[in-house]
C-alpha positions as protocol buffer text, in pm:
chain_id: "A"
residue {
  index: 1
  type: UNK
  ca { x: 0 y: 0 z: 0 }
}
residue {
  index: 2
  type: UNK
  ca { x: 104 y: 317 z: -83 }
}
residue {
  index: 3
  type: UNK
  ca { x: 132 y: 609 z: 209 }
}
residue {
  index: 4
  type: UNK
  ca { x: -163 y: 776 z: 106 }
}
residue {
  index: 5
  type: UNK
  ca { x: -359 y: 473 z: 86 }
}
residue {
  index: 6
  type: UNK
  ca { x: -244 y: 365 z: 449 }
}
residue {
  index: 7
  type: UNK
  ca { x: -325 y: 752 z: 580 }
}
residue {
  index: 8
  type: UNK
  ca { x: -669 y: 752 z: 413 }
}
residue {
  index: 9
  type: UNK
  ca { x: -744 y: 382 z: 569 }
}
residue {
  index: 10
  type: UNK
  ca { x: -626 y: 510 z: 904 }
}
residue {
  index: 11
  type: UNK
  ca { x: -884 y: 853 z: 856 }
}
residue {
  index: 12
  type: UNK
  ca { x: -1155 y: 682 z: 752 }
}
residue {
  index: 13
  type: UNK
  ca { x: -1182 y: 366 z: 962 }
}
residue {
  index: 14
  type: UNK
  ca { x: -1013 y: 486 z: 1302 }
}
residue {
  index: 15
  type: UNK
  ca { x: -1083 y: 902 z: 1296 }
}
residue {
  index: 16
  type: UNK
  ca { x: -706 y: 986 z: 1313 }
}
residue {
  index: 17
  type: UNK
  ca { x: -765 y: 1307 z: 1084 }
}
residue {
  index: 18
  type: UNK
  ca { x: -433 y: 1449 z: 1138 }
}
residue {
  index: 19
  type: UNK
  ca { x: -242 y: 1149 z: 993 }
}
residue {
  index: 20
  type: UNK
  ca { x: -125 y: 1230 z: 643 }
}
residue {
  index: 21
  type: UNK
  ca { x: 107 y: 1005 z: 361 }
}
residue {
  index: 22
  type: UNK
  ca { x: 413 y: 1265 z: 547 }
}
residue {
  index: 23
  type: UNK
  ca { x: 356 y: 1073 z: 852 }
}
residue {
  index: 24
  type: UNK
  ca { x: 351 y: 740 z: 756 }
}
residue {
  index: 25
  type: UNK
  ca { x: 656 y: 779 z: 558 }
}
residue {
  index: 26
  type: UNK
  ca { x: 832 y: 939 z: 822 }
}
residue {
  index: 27
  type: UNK
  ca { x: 751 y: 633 z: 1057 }
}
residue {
  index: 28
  type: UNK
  ca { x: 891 y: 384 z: 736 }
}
residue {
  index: 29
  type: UNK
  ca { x: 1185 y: 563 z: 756 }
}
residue {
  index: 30
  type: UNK
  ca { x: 1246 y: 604 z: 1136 }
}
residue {
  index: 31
  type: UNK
  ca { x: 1266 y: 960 z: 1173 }
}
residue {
  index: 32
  type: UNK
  ca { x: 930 y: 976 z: 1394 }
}
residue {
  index: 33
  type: UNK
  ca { x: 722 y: 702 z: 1617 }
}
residue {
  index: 34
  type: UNK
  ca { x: 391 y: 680 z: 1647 }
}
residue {
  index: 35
  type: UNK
  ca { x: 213 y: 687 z: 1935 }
}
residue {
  index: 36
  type: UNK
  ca { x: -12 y: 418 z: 2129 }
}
residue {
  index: 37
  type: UNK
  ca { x: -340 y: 554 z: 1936 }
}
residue {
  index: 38
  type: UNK
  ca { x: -135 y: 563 z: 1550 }
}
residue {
  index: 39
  type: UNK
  ca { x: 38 y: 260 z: 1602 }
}
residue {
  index: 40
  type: UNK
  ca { x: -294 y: 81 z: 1679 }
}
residue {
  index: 41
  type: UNK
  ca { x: -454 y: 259 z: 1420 }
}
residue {
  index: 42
  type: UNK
  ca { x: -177 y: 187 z: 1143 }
}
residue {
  index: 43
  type: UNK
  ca { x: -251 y: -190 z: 1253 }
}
residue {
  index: 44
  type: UNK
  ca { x: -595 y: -160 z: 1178 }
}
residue {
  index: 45
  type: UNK
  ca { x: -482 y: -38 z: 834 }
}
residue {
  index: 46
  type: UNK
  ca { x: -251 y: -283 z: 761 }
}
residue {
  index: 47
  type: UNK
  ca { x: -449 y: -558 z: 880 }
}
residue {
  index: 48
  type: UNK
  ca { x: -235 y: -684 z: 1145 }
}
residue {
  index: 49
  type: UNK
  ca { x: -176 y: -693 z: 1508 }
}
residue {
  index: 50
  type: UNK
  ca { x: 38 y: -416 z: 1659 }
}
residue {
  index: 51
  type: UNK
  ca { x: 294 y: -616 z: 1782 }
}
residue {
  index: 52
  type: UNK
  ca { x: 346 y: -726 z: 1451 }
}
residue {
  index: 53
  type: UNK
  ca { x: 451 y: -347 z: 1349 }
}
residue {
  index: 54
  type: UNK
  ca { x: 663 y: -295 z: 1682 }
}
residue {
  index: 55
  type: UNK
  ca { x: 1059 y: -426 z: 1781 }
}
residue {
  index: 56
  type: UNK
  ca { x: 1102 y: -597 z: 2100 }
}
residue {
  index: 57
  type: UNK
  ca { x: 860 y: -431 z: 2328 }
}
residue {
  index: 58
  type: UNK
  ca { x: 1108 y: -294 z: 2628 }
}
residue {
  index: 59
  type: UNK
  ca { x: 816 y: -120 z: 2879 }
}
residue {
  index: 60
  type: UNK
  ca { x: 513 y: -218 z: 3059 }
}
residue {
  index: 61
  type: UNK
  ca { x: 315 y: 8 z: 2811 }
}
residue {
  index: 62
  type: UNK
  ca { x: 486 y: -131 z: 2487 }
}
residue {
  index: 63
  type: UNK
  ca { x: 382 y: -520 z: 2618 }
}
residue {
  index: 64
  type: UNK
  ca { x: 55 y: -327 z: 2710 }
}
residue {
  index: 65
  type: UNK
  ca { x: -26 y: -211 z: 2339 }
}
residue {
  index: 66
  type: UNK
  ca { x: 133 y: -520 z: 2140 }
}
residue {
  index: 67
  type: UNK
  ca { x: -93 y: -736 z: 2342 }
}
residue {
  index: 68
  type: UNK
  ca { x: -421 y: -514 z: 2221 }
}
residue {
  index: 69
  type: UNK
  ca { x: -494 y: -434 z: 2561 }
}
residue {
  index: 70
  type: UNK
  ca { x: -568 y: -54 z: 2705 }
}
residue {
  index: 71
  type: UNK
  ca { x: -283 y: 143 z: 2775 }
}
residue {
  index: 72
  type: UNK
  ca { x: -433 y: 270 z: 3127 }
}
């Protein structure tokens, strides 16, 4: 999928209006993370799990969020 295609999937199915083709290319190349709400979002978009789009989770939160469950 192209960028735009993932940041229209991710407005239209999860309400992240601000996301835009400039973000999701600057999380493919590393130069900005998303956060808990984007990375579950981009998931959504992609069709996979989070954990799937994350490294090792190091943090309570990060195990929190690859395992789909609520961050609080």
């Amino acid at each position: 999928m192209a960028p735009g295609h993932v940041a229209y999937g991710m407005r239209a199915s999860f309400g992240t209006l601000h996301i835009t083709p400039e973000h999701v290319i600057a999380w493919e190349r590393g130069t900005h993370v998303p956060d808990a709400g984007e990375l579950t979002a981009l998931a959504g978009a992609l069709w996979c799990q989070p954990s799937e789009l994350m490294g090792h989770p190091g943090t309570l939160l990060e195990h929190r969020i690859a395992r789909g469950i609520s961050a609080e």
